[in-house]
mmCIF file of C-alpha atoms in Angstrom:
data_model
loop_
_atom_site.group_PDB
_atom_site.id
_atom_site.type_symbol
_atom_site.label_atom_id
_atom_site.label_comp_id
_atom_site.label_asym_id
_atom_site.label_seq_id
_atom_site.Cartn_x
_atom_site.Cartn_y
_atom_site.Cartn_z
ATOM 1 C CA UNK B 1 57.018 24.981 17.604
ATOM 2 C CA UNK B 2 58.685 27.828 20.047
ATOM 3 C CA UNK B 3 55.330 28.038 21.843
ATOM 4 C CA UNK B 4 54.283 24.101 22.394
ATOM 5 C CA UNK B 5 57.962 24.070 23.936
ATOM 6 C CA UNK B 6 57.637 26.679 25.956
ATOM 7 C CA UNK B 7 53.918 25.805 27.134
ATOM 8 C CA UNK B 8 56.037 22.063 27.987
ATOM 9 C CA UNK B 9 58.235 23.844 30.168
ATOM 10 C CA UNK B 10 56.134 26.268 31.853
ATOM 11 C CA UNK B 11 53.005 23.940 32.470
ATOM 12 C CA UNK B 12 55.784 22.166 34.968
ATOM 13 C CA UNK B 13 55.730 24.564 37.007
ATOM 14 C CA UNK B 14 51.622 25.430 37.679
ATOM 15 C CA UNK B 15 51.771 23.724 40.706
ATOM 16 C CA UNK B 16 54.382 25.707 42.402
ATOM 17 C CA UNK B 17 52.210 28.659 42.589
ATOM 18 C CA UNK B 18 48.562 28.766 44.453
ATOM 19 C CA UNK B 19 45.708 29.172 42.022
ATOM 20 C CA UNK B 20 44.845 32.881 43.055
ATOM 21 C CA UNK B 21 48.504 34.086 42.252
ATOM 22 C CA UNK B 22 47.990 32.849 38.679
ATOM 23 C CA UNK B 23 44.979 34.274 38.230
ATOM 24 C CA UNK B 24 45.929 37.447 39.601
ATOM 25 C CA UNK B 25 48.705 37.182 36.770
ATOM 26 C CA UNK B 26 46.654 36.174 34.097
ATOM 27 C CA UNK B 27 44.229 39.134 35.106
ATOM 28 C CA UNK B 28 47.310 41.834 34.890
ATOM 29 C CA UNK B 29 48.283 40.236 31.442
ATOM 30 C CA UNK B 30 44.976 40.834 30.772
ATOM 31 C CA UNK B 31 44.643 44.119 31.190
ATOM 32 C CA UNK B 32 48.124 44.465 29.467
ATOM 33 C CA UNK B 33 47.126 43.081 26.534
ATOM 34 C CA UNK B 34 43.970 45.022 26.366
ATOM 35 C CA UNK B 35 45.424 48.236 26.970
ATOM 36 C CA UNK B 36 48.225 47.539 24.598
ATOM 37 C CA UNK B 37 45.792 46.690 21.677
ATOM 38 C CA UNK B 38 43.597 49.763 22.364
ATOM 39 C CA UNK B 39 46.704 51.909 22.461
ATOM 40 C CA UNK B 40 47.393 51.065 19.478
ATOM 41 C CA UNK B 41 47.750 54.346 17.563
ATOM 42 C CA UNK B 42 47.245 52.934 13.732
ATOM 43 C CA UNK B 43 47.976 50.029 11.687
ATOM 44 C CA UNK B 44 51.185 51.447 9.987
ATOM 45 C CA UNK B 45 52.707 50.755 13.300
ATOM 46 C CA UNK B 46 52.535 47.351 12.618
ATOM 47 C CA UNK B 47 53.808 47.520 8.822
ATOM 48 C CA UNK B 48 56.885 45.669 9.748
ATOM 49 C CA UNK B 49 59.043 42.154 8.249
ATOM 50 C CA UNK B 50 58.216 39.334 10.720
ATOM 51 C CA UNK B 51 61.830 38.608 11.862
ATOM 52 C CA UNK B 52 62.698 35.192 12.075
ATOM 53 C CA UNK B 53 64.513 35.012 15.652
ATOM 54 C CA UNK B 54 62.083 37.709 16.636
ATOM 55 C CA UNK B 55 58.953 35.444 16.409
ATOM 56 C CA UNK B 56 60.618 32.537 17.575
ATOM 57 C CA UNK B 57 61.585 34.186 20.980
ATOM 58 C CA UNK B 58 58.197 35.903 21.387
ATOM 59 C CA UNK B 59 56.801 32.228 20.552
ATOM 60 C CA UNK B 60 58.779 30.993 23.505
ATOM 61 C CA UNK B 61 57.626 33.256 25.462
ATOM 62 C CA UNK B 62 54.353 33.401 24.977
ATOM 63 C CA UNK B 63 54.390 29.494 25.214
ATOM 64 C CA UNK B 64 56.557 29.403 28.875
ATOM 65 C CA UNK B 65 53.204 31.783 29.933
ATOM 66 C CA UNK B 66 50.352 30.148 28.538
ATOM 67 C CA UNK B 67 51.830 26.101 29.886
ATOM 68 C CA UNK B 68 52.594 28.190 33.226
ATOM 69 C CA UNK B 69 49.320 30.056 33.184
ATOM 70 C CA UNK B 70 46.850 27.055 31.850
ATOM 71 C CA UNK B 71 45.062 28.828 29.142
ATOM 72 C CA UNK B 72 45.120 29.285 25.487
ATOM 73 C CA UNK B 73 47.037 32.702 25.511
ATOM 74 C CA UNK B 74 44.952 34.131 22.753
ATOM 75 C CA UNK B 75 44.276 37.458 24.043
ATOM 76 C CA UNK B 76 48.907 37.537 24.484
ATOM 77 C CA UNK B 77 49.183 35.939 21.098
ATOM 78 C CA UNK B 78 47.479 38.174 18.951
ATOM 79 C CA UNK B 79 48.953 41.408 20.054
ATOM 80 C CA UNK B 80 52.250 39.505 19.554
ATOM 81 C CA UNK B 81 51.175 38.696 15.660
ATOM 82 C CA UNK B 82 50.236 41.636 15.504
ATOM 83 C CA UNK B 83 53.196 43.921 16.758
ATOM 84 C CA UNK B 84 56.179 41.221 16.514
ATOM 85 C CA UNK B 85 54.828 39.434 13.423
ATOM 86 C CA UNK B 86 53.598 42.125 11.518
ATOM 87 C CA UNK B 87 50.084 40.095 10.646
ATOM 88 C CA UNK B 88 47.037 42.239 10.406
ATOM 89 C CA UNK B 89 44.142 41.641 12.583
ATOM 90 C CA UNK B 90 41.993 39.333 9.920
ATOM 91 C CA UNK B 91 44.987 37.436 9.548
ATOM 92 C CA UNK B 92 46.367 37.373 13.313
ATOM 93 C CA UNK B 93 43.150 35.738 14.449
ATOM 94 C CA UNK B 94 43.140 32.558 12.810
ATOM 95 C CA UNK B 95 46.907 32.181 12.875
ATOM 96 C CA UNK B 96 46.482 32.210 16.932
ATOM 97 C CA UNK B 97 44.033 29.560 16.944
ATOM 98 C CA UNK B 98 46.176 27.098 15.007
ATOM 99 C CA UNK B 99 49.315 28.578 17.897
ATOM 100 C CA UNK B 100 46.618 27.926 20.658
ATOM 101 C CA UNK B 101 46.477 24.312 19.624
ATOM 102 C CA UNK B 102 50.016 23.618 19.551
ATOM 103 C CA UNK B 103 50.764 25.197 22.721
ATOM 104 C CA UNK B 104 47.457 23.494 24.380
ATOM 105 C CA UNK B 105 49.245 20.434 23.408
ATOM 106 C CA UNK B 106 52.867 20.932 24.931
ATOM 107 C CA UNK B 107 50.848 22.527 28.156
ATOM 108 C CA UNK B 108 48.953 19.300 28.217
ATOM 109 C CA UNK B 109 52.361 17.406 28.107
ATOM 110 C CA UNK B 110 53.344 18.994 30.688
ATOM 111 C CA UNK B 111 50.556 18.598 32.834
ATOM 112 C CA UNK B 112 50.018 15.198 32.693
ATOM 113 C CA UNK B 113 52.049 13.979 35.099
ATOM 114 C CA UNK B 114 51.033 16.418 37.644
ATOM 115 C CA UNK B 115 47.095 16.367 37.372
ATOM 116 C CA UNK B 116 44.283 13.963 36.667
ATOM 117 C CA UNK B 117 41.705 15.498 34.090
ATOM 118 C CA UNK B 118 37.637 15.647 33.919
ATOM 119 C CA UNK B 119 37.601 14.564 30.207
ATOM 120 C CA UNK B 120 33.524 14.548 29.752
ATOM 121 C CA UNK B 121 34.005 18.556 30.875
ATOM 122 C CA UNK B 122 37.223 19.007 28.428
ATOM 123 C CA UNK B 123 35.208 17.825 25.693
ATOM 124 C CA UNK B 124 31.658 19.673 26.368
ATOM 125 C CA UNK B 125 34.302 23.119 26.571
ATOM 126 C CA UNK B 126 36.188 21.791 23.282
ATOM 127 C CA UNK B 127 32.797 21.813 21.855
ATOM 128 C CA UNK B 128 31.171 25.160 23.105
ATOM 129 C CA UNK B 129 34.390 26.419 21.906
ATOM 130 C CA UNK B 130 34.264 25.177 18.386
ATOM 131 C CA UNK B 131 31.047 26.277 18.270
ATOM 132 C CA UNK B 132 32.157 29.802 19.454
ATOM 133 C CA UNK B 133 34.545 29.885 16.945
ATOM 134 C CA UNK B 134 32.540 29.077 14.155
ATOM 135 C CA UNK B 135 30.518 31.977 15.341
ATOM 136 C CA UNK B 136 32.669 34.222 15.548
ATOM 137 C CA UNK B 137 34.258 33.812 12.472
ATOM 138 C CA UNK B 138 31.295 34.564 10.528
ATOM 139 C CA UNK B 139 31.128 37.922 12.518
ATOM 140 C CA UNK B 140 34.688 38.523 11.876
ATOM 141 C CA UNK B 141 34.001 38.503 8.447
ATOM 142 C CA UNK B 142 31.579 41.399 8.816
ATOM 143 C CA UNK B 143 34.044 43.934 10.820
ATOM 144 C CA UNK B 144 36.138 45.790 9.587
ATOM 145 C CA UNK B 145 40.494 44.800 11.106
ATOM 146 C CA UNK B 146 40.192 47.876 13.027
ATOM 147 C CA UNK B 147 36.809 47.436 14.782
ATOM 148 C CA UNK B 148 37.858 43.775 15.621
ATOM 149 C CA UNK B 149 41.421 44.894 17.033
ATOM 150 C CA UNK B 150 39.373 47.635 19.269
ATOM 151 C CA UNK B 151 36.404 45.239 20.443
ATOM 152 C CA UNK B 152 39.315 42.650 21.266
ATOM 153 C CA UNK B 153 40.789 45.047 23.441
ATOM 154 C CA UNK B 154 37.646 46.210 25.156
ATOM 155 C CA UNK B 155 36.491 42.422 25.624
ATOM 156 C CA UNK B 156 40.595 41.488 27.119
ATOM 157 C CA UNK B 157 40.709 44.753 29.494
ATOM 158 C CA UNK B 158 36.444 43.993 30.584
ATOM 159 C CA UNK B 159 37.462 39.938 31.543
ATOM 160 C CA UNK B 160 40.721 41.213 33.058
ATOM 161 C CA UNK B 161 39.187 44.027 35.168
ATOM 162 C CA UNK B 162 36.276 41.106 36.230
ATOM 163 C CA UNK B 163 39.138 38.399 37.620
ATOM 164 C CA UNK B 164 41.133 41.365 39.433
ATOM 165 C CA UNK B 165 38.216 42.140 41.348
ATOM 166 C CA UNK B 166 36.713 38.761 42.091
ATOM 167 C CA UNK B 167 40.273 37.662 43.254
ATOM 168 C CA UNK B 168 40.110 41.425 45.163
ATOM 169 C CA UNK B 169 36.386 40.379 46.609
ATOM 170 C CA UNK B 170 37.260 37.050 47.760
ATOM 171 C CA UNK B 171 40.616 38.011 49.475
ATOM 172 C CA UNK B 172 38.695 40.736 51.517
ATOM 173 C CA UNK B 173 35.810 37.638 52.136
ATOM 174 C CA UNK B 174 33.156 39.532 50.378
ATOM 175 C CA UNK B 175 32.456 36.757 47.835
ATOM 176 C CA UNK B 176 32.686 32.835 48.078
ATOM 177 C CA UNK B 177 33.921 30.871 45.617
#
């Protein structure tokens, strides 16, 4: 609930900011995230009591970023399950696809009166992405928590690392876009 209010709030304020500044952001978070989750030392670290007030700020949070950022903050919101909520990996996945939805709604809110929307694209992604995660979860099923947590990281720090220097290539006028 945190999160969809927070992805409200921060969605109004997209349009402030020119679309290679939040990339640029959402690359660094990126590679934040990533290097967090592979610098991860071992799951006892994360043997702690989800704290109420805790998780709801972190929710908030993450929320104000994802509505300001446009995207479905998974690759933030399950190193926050992980190290704020206490949930293992198995469990951290699945719980940040039912957050993603909530806060893809309050982002949405907030969006609407500031953008018009392709709908036919929205719904060929909404269904390459359920199809991706049907996919995936039957591979999840087949790694072990710590494998995932690492390949998670690898995949987070290899997108971030590809945005940083496409946005570093087109500011120099080496690549169109």
């Amino acid at each position: 609930a945190t999160g969809a209010a927070g992805a409200f709030v921060g969605a109004r304020f997209t349009h402030l900011v020119s679309g290679d500044t939040l990339m640029a952001i959402f690359a660094a978070l990126m590679l934040l995230a990533g290097w967090r989750m592979l610098a991860w030392a071992t799951p006892a670290e994360a043997a702690r009591a989800c704290r109420i007030p805790r998780c709801l700020a972190a929710g908030l949070s993450l929320g104000v970023l994802t509505g300001f950022l446009g995207i479905g903050g998974g690759f933030l919101i399950v190193p926050a399950l992980l190290l704020v909520a206490g949930l293992d990996m198995k469990r951290a996945v699945p719980t940040s696809l039912a957050i993603i939805a909530f806060n893809a709604a309050g982002g949405l809110a907030g969006q609407l009166r500031y953008a018009s929307f392709d709908w036919t694209l929205t719904a060929a992604f909404l269904g390459s992405a359920l199809s991706g995660m049907v996919g995936g979860s039957m591979l999840s099923r087949r790694m072990s928590a710590d494998a995932l947590r690492r390949g998670f990281g690898w995949a987070v720090m290899a997108l971030g690392t590809a945005i940083l220097a496409s946005q570093a290539l087109a500011r120099a006028g080496l690549l169109r876009r």
